[in-house]
Each structure stands twice: as structure tokens, then as C-alpha cells.
Amino acid sequence: MKQTKPFWLDYNHPGKKPLPLWLFHVVLKPLMLLRYRIKVEGLDHIPLDGSLLVLAKHQRFEDIPLGYLFALAKRRKDVWCLMKHTLGGGYLTSLGGISINRHDPHKSKADLKLCRAVLDHQQLLALFPEQTLYPGNMGRGKLPGFRFITERTGSGPLQVICIGYEYKRTPFYRRTAVTMRLGPVSTFESGKTETAGFFHERMLELAGLCNLEYPYGSANE
């Protein structure tokens, strides 16, 4: 029987590796449980299959392992995530990280196309629409990356959900409380859905899931 080449090889990505993923679960999960009291709301909002774009709030660096281990990986095994090129490759790439040079996107053309391919192959792609950390407040959502990834000719409807994080300080001898909230599925269809308006609505939704305010006007402003 002829084997099909994994799609990520066409974009010079090594793909996700079982051993690093196993270590991520075995090592990081107990550490997160020691440091945080974790609550997840709306876990069943994550579709079990089909292409899915996850827009995540970025409060802390811990957002990534918390969201992956206690939310996304609970429902899906096909999780990929955009990351800053300054984080490098290696281990994070082997977990499904896709490195993007946000200062010069032309250098990441193949990686951006891989993001599209992930969705075209009915898998899950997570991204931080603020593109950097904004602890305790909302940064303006960056539309260009979202536009490039979602405006895929002939791709059909795309499922989109938001995940927000709310951290609550506790005395030093207690674990920090974190609540992760997942919103309902919204549907984006290239050529039919107005991109800027849809993206702005998702940023407002994301702020609400974190109990924060989104102080910016529409994406057209």
C-alpha cells in the first residue's frame, strides 16, 4: 500500500514527535498542578474533529502549557501552535510549534503556508492574536496574520473558538488560581464572512472570557 507523505514535510517542518510530547505531559503537567489551581469552563465547546482555529489570550508564558495540557489536548491530539521565531526551533517545534518571524513575515512564507495547510488537513491551529504578552489587560488584535491564515480559496467553513485566561493572586503559600474559559464555536467562511468585523468580534469575545475590557475600535480603524 502506497504511503502518503506527511503534509508538513512540504514546508520544511519536521512534524510533531512522540517522545517530546510524552515528556511534555509527564514533566510539565505535574509542575502546573503544583503551581496552579486549575479550572476549565466550556471544554466541550472544542469540536472533536475538523479544522479548528483557536484564538488564545496571552497573559503569561504559562498560558501555552496550561491551555495545551488541560484544555486542547483533552479533546484533540492534532494541536499546532504559532510561536515567535525568537523562541527558536528544536523542542518546541517537535511539539507542533510553527515559528513565525513577525517583524519580517516574508522570511516565514513557508511557515505561514504551513498554518493554512494545518487547517486544510482538518487539524487544530492555535494562535495568540495579540502576538505578545499583555498581563492583566488586552492588547490590540493583529489582523494581518489572521487574514492570511483564514482567507483560503475554496477551503469551506472554518471553525473558530476563543480561549481566555483569568489568573487570581493568592498568598505565596497557596497555588495561583487560573480559570480557562472556552467560548462557543463561530464559523468563518472565506469569501463570505467579512474578515475585519469577524476578527473584532472575536477580540471582544476573548476579552469577555478573561473578564477584561477591549478598549480598541473595529479592525477597520
Coordinates of C-alpha atoms in Angstrom, one line a residue:
M1 CA 0.0 0.0 0.0
K2 CA 1.4 3.4 -1.0
Q3 CA 2.2 5.7 1.9
T4 CA 1.2 9.3 1.8
K5 CA 4.0 11.8 2.7
P6 CA 3.1 13.9 5.7
F7 CA 1.9 17.3 4.6
W8 CA 4.3 19.2 6.9
L9 CA 7.4 17.9 5.1
D10 CA 6.4 20.1 2.1
Y11 CA 7.0 23.1 4.3
N12 CA 10.4 22.0 5.8
H13 CA 8.8 21.2 9.2
P14 CA 9.9 18.0 11.0
G15 CA 6.4 17.4 12.4
K16 CA 5.4 16.5 15.9
K17 CA 7.4 13.9 17.7
P18 CA 6.0 11.3 20.2
L19 CA 8.9 11.4 22.7
P20 CA 8.9 15.2 23.3
L21 CA 5.1 15.2 23.5
W22 CA 5.3 12.4 26.1
L23 CA 7.9 14.3 28.1
F24 CA 5.8 17.5 27.9
H25 CA 2.9 15.7 29.6
V26 CA 4.9 13.7 32.1
V27 CA 7.2 16.6 33.3
L28 CA 5.1 19.8 32.8
K29 CA 1.7 18.6 33.9
P30 CA 2.7 17.8 37.5
L31 CA 4.6 21.1 37.7
M32 CA 1.5 23.0 36.5
L33 CA -0.7 21.2 39.1
L34 CA 1.8 22.1 41.9
R35 CA 1.7 25.8 41.0
Y36 CA -1.9 26.4 39.9
R37 CA -5.4 25.5 40.9
I38 CA -6.9 24.9 37.5
K39 CA -10.5 25.3 36.4
V40 CA -11.7 24.9 32.8
E41 CA -15.1 26.1 31.6
G42 CA -16.6 25.2 28.2
L43 CA -14.2 22.3 27.4
D44 CA -17.0 20.6 25.4
H45 CA -17.0 23.6 23.1
I46 CA -13.9 22.2 21.4
P47 CA -15.0 20.1 18.4
L48 CA -13.6 16.6 18.3
D49 CA -12.7 16.8 14.7
G50 CA -12.5 19.1 11.7
S51 CA -10.4 22.2 11.0
L52 CA -10.3 24.4 14.1
L53 CA -8.6 27.8 14.7
V54 CA -8.1 28.7 18.4
L55 CA -7.6 32.3 19.3
A56 CA -5.9 32.5 22.8
K57 CA -5.4 35.3 25.2
H58 CA -1.7 35.7 26.2
Q59 CA -1.4 36.7 29.9
R60 CA 1.7 34.7 30.9
F61 CA 4.2 32.3 29.4
E62 CA 2.4 29.5 31.2
D63 CA -0.7 30.0 29.0
I64 CA 0.8 27.7 26.5
P65 CA 1.3 24.5 28.7
L66 CA -1.9 25.2 30.6
G67 CA -4.0 25.6 27.5
Y68 CA -2.5 22.7 25.8
L69 CA -2.4 20.2 28.7
F70 CA -5.7 21.0 30.4
A71 CA -7.9 22.1 27.5
L72 CA -6.9 21.5 23.9
A73 CA -5.1 18.1 24.4
K74 CA -8.1 16.9 26.4
R75 CA -10.1 16.9 23.2
R76 CA -7.7 16.8 20.3
K77 CA -4.3 15.3 19.5
D78 CA -3.7 17.3 16.3
V79 CA -2.7 20.5 18.1
W80 CA -0.3 23.0 16.3
C81 CA 0.6 26.5 17.5
L82 CA 2.2 29.6 16.1
M83 CA 5.2 30.9 18.0
K84 CA 7.7 33.7 17.8
H85 CA 10.8 32.9 15.8
T86 CA 12.9 34.1 18.7
L87 CA 11.8 31.1 20.7
G88 CA 13.8 29.0 18.3
G89 CA 13.0 25.6 16.9
G90 CA 14.1 22.2 18.3
Y91 CA 12.0 21.1 21.2
L92 CA 9.1 23.5 20.7
T93 CA 9.0 22.7 17.0
S94 CA 8.7 19.0 17.9
L95 CA 5.6 19.8 19.9
G96 CA 3.9 21.3 16.9
G97 CA 5.2 24.8 17.1
I98 CA 5.4 26.8 13.9
S99 CA 7.9 29.6 14.1
I100 CA 6.9 32.9 12.5
N101 CA 9.1 36.0 12.1
R102 CA 6.6 38.7 12.9
H103 CA 9.0 41.5 12.1
D104 CA 9.6 40.2 8.6
P105 CA 6.8 37.8 7.6
H106 CA 8.3 37.3 4.2
K107 CA 11.1 35.2 5.8
S108 CA 8.3 32.9 7.2
K109 CA 6.3 32.4 4.0
A110 CA 6.6 28.6 4.1
D111 CA 5.6 28.6 7.8
L112 CA 2.6 30.7 7.1
K113 CA 1.6 28.4 4.3
L114 CA 2.0 25.5 6.7
C115 CA -0.5 27.2 9.0
R116 CA -3.0 27.1 6.2
A117 CA -2.1 23.5 5.4
V118 CA -2.8 22.5 9.0
L119 CA -6.4 23.8 8.7
D120 CA -6.7 22.4 5.2
H121 CA -5.9 19.0 6.6
Q122 CA -8.7 19.3 9.2
Q123 CA -6.4 19.9 12.2
L124 CA -6.2 22.4 15.0
L125 CA -4.1 25.6 14.9
A126 CA -3.8 27.9 17.9
L127 CA -2.5 31.5 17.8
F128 CA -2.2 34.5 20.0
P129 CA -3.9 37.3 18.1
E130 CA -2.2 40.0 20.3
Q131 CA 1.1 38.4 19.2
T132 CA 2.8 39.1 22.6
L133 CA 2.2 39.2 26.3
Y134 CA -0.4 41.6 27.8
P135 CA -0.7 40.6 31.5
G136 CA -3.9 41.9 33.1
N137 CA -5.1 43.9 30.0
M138 CA -5.9 43.4 26.4
G139 CA -3.6 44.3 23.5
R140 CA -4.9 45.3 20.1
G141 CA -5.5 42.3 17.9
K142 CA -3.3 42.0 14.9
L143 CA -5.4 41.4 11.8
P144 CA -2.9 40.6 9.0
G145 CA -1.8 37.1 10.3
F146 CA -5.4 36.1 10.9
R147 CA -6.4 37.4 7.5
F148 CA -3.6 35.4 5.7
I149 CA -4.4 32.2 7.5
T150 CA -8.2 32.3 7.1
E151 CA -8.7 33.7 3.7
R152 CA -8.1 30.4 1.9
T153 CA -9.8 30.0 -1.5
G154 CA -12.2 27.0 -1.7
S155 CA -11.5 26.0 1.9
G156 CA -15.1 25.9 3.1
P157 CA -16.3 26.8 6.6
L158 CA -13.7 27.1 9.3
Q159 CA -14.5 26.6 13.0
V160 CA -13.1 29.2 15.3
I161 CA -13.1 29.3 19.1
C162 CA -11.6 31.6 21.7
I163 CA -9.9 30.7 25.0
G164 CA -9.4 33.2 27.8
Y165 CA -7.4 33.0 31.0
E166 CA -8.2 34.7 34.3
Y167 CA -5.5 34.5 37.0
K168 CA -6.2 35.3 40.6
R169 CA -3.4 36.1 43.1
T170 CA -3.2 34.1 46.3
P171 CA -0.9 34.2 49.3
F172 CA 2.6 32.9 48.5
Y173 CA 2.0 29.5 50.2
R174 CA -1.1 28.7 48.0
R175 CA -1.4 27.9 44.4
T176 CA -2.4 30.6 42.0
A177 CA -6.0 30.2 40.8
V178 CA -6.4 30.1 37.0
T179 CA -9.7 29.8 35.2
M180 CA -9.6 28.9 31.5
R181 CA -12.8 29.7 29.6
L182 CA -13.6 28.5 26.1
G183 CA -16.3 30.3 24.0
P184 CA -18.7 28.7 21.6
V185 CA -17.8 27.8 18.1
S186 CA -18.0 30.6 15.5
T187 CA -17.9 29.9 11.8
F188 CA -15.7 31.8 9.3
E189 CA -16.0 31.2 5.6
S190 CA -13.5 32.8 3.2
G191 CA -15.2 35.0 0.6
K192 CA -18.5 35.1 2.6
T193 CA -17.5 36.3 6.1
E194 CA -16.3 39.9 6.5
T195 CA -12.8 39.3 7.9
A196 CA -12.2 42.5 9.9
G197 CA -15.6 42.6 11.5
F198 CA -15.4 38.9 12.4
F199 CA -11.9 39.3 13.9
H200 CA -13.0 42.3 16.0
E201 CA -16.0 40.3 17.4
R202 CA -13.6 37.6 18.4
M203 CA -11.3 40.0 20.2
L204 CA -14.3 41.4 22.1
E205 CA -15.3 37.8 23.0
L206 CA -11.8 37.0 24.1
A207 CA -11.7 40.0 26.5
G208 CA -15.1 38.9 27.9
L209 CA -13.8 35.4 28.6
C210 CA -10.9 37.0 30.6
N211 CA -13.2 39.5 32.4
L212 CA -11.2 42.3 30.7
E213 CA -12.1 45.2 28.6
Y214 CA -11.1 45.5 24.9
P215 CA -10.6 49.3 24.5
Y216 CA -10.0 49.4 20.8
G217 CA -12.3 50.2 17.9
S218 CA -13.1 48.0 15.0
A219 CA -10.3 46.4 13.0
N220 CA -11.0 48.8 10.2
E221 CA -9.9 51.9 12.3

